[in-house]
PDB file of C-alpha atoms in Angstrom:
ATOM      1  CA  UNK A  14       0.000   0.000   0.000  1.00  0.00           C
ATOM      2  CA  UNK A  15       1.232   3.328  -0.661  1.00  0.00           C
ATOM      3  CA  UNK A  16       1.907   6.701   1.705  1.00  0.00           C
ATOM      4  CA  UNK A  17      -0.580   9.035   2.007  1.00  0.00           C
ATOM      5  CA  UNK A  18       2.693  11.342   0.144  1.00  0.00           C
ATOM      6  CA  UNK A  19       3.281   8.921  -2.384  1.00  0.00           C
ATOM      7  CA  UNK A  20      -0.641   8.824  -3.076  1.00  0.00           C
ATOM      8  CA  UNK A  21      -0.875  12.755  -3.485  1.00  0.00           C
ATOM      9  CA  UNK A  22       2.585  13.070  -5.433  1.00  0.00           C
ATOM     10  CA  UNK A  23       0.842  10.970  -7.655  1.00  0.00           C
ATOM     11  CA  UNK A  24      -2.225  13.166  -8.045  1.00  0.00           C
ATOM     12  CA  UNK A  25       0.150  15.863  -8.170  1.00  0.00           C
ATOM     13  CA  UNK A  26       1.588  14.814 -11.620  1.00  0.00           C
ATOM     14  CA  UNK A  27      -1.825  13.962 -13.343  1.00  0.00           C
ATOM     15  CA  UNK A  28      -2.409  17.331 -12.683  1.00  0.00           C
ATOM     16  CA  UNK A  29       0.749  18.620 -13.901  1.00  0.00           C
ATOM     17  CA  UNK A  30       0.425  16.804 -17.329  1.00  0.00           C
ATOM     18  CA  UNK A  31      -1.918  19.281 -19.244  1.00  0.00           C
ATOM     19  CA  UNK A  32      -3.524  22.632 -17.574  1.00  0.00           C
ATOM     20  CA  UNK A  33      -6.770  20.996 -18.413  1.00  0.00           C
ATOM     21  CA  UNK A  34      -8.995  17.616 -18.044  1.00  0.00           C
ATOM     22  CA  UNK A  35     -11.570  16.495 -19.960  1.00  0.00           C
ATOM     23  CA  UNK A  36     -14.685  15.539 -17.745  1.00  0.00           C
ATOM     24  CA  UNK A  37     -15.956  12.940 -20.295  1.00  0.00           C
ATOM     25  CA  UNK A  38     -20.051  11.827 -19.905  1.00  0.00           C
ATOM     26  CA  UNK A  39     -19.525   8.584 -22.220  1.00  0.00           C
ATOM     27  CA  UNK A  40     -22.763   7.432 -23.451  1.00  0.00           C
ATOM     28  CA  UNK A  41     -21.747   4.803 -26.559  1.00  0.00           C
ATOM     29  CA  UNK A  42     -18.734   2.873 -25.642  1.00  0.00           C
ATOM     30  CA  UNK A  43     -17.736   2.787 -29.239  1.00  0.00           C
ATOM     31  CA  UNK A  44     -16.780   6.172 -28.866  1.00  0.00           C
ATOM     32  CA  UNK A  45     -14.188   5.792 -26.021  1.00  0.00           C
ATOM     33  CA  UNK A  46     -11.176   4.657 -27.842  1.00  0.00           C
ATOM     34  CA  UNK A  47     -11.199   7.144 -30.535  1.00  0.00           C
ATOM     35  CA  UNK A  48     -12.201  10.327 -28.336  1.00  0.00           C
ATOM     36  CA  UNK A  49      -9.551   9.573 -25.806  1.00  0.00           C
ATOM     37  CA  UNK A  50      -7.424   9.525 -29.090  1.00  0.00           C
ATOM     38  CA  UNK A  51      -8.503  12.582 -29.472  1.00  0.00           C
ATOM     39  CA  UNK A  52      -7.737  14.269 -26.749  1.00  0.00           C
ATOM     40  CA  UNK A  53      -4.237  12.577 -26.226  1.00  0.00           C
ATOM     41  CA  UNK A  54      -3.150  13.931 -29.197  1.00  0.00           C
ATOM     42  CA  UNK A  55      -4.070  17.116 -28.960  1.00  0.00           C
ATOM     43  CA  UNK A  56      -2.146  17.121 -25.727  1.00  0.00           C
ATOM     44  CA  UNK A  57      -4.538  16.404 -22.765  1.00  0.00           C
ATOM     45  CA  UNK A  58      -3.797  12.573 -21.905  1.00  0.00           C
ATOM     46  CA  UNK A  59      -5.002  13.068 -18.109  1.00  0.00           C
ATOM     47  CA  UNK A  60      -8.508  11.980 -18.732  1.00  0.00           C
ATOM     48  CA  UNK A  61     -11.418  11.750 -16.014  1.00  0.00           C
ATOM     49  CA  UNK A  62     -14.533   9.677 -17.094  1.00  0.00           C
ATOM     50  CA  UNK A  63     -17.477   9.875 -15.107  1.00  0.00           C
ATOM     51  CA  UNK A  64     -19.211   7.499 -13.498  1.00  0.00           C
ATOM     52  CA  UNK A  65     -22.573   8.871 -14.843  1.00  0.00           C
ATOM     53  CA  UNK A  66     -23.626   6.001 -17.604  1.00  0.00           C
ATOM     54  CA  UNK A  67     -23.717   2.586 -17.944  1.00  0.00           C
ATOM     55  CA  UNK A  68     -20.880   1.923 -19.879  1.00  0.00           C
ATOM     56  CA  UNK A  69     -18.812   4.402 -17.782  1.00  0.00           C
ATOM     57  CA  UNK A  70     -15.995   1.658 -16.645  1.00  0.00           C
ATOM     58  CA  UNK A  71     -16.474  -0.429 -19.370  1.00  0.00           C
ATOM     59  CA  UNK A  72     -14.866   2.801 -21.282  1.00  0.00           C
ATOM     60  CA  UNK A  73     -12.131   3.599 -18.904  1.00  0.00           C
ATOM     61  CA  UNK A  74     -10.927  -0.244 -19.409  1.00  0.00           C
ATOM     62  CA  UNK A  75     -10.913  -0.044 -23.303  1.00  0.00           C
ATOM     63  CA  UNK A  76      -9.018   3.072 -22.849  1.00  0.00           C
ATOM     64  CA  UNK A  77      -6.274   2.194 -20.146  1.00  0.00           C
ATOM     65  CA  UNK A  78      -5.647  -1.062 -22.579  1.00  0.00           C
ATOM     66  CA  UNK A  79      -6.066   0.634 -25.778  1.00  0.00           C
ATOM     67  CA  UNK A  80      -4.609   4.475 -25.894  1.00  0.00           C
ATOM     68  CA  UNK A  81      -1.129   4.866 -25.447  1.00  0.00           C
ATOM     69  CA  UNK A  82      -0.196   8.164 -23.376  1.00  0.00           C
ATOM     70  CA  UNK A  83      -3.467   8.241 -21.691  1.00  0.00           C
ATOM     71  CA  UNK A  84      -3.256   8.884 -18.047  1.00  0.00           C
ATOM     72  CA  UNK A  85      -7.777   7.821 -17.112  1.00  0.00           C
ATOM     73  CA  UNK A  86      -8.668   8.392 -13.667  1.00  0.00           C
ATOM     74  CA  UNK A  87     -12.722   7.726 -12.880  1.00  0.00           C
ATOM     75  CA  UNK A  88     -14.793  10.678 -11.874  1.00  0.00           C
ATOM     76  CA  UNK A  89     -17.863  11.380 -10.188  1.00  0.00           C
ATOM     77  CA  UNK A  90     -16.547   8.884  -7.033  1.00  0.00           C
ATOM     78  CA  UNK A  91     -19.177   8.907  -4.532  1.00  0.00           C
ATOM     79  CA  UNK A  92     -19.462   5.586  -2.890  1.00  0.00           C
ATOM     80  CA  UNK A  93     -16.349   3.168  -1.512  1.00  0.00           C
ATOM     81  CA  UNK A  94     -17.331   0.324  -3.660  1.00  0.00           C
ATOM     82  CA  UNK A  95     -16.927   3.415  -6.706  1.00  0.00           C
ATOM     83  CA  UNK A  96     -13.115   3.074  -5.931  1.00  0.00           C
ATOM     84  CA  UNK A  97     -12.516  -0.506  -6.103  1.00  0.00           C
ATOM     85  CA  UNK A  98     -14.121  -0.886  -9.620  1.00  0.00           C
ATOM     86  CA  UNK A  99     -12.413   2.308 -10.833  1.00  0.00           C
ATOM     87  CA  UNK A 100      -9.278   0.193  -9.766  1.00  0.00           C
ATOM     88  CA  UNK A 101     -10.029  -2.710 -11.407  1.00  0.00           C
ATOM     89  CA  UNK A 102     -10.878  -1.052 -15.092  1.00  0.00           C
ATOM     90  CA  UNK A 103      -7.095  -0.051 -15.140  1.00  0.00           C
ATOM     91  CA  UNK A 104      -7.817   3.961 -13.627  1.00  0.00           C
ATOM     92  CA  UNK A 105      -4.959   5.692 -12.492  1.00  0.00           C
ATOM     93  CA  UNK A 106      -6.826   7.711 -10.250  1.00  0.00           C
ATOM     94  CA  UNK A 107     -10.500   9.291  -8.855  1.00  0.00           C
ATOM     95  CA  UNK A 108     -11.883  11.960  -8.278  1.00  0.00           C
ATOM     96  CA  UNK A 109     -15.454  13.124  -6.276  1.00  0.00           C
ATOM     97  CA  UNK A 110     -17.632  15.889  -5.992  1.00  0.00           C
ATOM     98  CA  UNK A 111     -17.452  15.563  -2.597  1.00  0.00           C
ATOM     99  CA  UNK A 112     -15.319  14.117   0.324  1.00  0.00           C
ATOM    100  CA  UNK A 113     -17.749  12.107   2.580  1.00  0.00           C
ATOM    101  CA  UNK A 114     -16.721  10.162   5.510  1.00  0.00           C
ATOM    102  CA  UNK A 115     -17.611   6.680   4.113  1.00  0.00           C
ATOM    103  CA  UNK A 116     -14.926   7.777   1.080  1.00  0.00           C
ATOM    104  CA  UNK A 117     -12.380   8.829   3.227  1.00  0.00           C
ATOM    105  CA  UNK A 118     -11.565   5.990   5.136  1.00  0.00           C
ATOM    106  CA  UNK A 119     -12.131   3.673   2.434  1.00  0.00           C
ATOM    107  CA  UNK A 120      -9.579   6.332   0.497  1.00  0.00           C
ATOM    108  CA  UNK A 121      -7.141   4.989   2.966  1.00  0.00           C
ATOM    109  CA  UNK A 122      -7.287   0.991   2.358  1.00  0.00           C
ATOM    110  CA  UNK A 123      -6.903   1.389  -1.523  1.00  0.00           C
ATOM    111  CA  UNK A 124      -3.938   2.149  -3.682  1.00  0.00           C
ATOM    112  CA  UNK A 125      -5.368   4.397  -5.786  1.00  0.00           C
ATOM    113  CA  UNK A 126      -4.788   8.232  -6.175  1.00  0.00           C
ATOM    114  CA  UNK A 127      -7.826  10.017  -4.983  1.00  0.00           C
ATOM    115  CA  UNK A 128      -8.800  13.790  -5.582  1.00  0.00           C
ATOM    116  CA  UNK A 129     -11.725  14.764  -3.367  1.00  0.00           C
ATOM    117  CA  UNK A 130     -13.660  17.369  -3.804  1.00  0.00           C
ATOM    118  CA  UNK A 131     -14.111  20.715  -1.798  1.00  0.00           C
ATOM    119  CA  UNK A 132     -16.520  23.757  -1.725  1.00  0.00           C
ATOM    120  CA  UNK A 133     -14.979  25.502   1.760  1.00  0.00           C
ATOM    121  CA  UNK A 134     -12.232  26.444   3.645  1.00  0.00           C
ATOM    122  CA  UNK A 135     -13.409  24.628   5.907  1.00  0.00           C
ATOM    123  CA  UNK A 136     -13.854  21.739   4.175  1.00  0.00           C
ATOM    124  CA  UNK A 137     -10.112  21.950   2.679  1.00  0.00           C
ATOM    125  CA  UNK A 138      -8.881  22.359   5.752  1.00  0.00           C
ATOM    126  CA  UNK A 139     -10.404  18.851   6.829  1.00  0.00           C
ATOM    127  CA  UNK A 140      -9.201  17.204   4.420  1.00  0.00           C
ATOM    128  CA  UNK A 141      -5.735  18.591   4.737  1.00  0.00           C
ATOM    129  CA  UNK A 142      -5.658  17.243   8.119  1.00  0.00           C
ATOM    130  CA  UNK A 143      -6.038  13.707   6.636  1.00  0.00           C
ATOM    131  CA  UNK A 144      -3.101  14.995   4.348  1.00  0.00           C
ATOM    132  CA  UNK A 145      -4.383  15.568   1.034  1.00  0.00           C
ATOM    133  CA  UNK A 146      -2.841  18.188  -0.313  1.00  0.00           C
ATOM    134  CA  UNK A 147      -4.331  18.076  -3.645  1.00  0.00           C
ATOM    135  CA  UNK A 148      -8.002  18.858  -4.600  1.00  0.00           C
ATOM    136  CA  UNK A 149     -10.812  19.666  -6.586  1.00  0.00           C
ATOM    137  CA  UNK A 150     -12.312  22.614  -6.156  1.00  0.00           C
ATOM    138  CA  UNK A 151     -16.331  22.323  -6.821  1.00  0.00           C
ATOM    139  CA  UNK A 152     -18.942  23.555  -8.527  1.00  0.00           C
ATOM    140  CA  UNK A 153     -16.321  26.273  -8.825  1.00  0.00           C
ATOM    141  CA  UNK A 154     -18.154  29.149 -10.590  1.00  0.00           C
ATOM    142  CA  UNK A 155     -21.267  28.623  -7.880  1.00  0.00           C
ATOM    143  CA  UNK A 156     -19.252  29.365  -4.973  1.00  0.00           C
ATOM    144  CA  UNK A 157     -16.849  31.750  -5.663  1.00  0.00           C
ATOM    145  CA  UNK A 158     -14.854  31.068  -8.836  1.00  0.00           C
ATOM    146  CA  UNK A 159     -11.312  32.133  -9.402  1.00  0.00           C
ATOM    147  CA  UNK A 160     -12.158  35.165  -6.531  1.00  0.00           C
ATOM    148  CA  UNK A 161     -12.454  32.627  -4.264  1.00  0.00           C
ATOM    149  CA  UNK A 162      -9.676  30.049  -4.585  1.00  0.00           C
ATOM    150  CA  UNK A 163      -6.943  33.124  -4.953  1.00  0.00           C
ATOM    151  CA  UNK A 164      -8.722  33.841  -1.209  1.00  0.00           C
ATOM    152  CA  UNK A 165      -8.229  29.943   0.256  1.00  0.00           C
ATOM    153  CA  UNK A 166      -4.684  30.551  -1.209  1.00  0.00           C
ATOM    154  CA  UNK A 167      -3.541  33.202   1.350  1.00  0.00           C
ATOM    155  CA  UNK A 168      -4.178  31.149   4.036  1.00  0.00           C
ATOM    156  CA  UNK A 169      -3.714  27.770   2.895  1.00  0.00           C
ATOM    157  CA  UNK A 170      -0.368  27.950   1.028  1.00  0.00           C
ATOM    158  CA  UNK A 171       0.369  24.046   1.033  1.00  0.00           C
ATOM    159  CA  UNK A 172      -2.966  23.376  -0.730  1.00  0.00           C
ATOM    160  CA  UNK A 173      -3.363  23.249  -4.861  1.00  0.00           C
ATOM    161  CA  UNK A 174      -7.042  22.745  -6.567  1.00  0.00           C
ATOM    162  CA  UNK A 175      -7.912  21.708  -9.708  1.00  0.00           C
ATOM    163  CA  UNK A 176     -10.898  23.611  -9.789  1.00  0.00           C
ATOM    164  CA  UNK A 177     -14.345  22.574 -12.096  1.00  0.00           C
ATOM    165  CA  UNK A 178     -17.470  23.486 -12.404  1.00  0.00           C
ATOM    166  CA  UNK A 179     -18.649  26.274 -15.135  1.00  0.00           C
ATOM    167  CA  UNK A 180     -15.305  26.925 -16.740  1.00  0.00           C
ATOM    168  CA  UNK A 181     -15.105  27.076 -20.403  1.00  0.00           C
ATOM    169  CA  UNK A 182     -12.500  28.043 -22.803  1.00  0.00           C
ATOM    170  CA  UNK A 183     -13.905  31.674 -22.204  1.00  0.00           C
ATOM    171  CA  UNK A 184     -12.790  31.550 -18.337  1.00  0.00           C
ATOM    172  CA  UNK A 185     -10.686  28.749 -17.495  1.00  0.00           C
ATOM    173  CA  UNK A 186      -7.449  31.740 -18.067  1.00  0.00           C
ATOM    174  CA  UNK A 187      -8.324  33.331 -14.716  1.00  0.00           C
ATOM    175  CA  UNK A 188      -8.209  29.911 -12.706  1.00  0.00           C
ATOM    176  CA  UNK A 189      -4.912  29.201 -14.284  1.00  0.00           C
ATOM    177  CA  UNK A 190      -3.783  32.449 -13.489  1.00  0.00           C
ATOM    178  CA  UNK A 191      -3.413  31.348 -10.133  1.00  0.00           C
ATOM    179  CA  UNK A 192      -0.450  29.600  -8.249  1.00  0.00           C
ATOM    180  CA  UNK A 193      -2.832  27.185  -6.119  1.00  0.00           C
ATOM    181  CA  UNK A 194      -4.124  26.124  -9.352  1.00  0.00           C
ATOM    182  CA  UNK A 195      -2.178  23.909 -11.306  1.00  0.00           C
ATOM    183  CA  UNK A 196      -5.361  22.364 -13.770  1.00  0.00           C
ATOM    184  CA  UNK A 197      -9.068  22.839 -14.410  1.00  0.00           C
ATOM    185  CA  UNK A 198     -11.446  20.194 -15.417  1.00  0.00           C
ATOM    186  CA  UNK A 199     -14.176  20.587 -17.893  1.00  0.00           C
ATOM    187  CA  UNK A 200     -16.282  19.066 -20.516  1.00  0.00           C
ATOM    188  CA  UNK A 201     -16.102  22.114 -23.478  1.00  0.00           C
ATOM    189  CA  UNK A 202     -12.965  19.892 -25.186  1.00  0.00           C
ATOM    190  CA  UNK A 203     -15.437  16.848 -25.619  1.00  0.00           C
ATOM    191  CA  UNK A 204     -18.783  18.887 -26.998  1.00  0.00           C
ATOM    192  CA  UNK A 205     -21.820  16.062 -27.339  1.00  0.00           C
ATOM    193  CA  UNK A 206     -22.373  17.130 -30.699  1.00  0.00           C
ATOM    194  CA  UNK A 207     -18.756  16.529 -32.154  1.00  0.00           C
ATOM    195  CA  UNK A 208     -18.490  13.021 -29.945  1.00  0.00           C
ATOM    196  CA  UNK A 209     -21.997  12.180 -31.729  1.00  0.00           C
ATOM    197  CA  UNK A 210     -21.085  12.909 -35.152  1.00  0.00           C
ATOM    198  CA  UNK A 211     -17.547  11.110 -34.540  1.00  0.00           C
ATOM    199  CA  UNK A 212     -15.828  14.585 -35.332  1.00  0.00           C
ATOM    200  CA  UNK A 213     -12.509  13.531 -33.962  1.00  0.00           C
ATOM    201  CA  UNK A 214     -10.731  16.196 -35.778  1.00  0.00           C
ATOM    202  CA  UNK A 215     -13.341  19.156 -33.993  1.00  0.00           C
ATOM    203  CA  UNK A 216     -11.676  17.171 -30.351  1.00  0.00           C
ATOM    204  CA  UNK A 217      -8.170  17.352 -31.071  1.00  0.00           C
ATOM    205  CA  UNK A 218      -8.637  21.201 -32.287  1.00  0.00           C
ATOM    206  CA  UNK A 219     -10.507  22.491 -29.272  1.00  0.00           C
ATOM    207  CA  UNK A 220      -7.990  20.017 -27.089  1.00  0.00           C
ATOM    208  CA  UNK A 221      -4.889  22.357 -28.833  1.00  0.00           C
ATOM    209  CA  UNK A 222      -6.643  24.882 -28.138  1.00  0.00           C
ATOM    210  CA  UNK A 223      -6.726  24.545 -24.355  1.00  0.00           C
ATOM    211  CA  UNK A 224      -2.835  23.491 -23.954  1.00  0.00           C
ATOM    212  CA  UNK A 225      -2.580  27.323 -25.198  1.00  0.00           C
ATOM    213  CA  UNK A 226      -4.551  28.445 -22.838  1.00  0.00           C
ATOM    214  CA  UNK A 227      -1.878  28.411 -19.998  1.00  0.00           C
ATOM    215  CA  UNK A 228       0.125  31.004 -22.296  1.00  0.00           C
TER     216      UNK A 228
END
């Protein structure tokens, strides 16, 4: 079993590997493969797939076997058996909206990277007292946006967020902007219409497009 600082080191460099991931809602499985593609090669291989269809881990397994460079961690964690079948479709790590209880302790009995999610201060603070060090900083444009996570910086130096929720191409600059903030996650890389219409090409271009975006 790995540290608690081995387990956040390696959140720490999913995060680091693009300044944005794609918060995939997979409804055909067919369509796995070729988006993560996609994205990879457009230079966002940290991929989170959410645990919001049926075929959700059925996709993150053809992609861990099937796209080279891809780093797919399983999102939308919110129950401890969540984290032992992320684990065994071949994720690299989770992530939650939340950080309940039930997830935290079961956080601690599986080797698997976990990035829980946080709305407070408070709530950071709570979690940093477990030692995680790296978060997810949700919804973020409800509560605060990129105001509010330059504020939990002053006092909570030690802490970095990748923060999600409402951010676009049109926004996601101001998060990035910000030393506690080394990623955002969002869906506008992966629009339903160009996954639909198989417009791999349309992915790649708007995945280039959000590399630039940390200037």
């Amino acid at each position: 079993m790995s540290s608690m600082q081995d387990l956040q080191a390696r959140v720490a460099a999913v995060l680091a590997l693009a300044p944005v991931v794609p918060v995939l809602v997979i409804d055909e499985l067919k369509d796995a493969v070729p988006l993560a593609r996609a994205l990879v090669a457009g230079g966002l291989p940290a991929i989170e797939v959410t645990l919001r269809t049926p075929v959700a881990l059925d996709a993150v397994r053809a992609i861990a076997a099937e796209v080279e460079g891809a780093a797919v961690g399983v999102g939308s964690v919110r129950k401890p058996s969540d984290f032992t079948d992320a684990l065994k479709a071949g994720a690299t790590f989770a992530v939650s909206p939340g950080s309940a209880p039930g997830l935290i302790a079961a956080a601690r009995d599986i080797d698997l990277p976990w990035l829980p999610g946080v709305a407070t201060a408070s709530e950071a603070m709570a979690l940093f007292e477990h030692g995680y060090t790296q978060l997810k900083f949700f919804p973020a444009e409800s509560i605060g946006g990129a105001t509010a996570l330059k504020a939990i910086g002053g006092p909570l130096p030690e802490l970095r967020f990748c923060a999600t929720g409402g951010i676009g191409a049109h926004n996601a600059h101001e998060y990035l902007a910000l030393k506690n903030v080394p990623c955002v996650g969002g869906s506008w890389v992966a629009p339903a219409a160009a996954v639909k219409a198989g417009d791999w090409g349309k992915v790649e271009a708007l995945a280039r497009e959000a590399v630039a975006l940390r200037g």
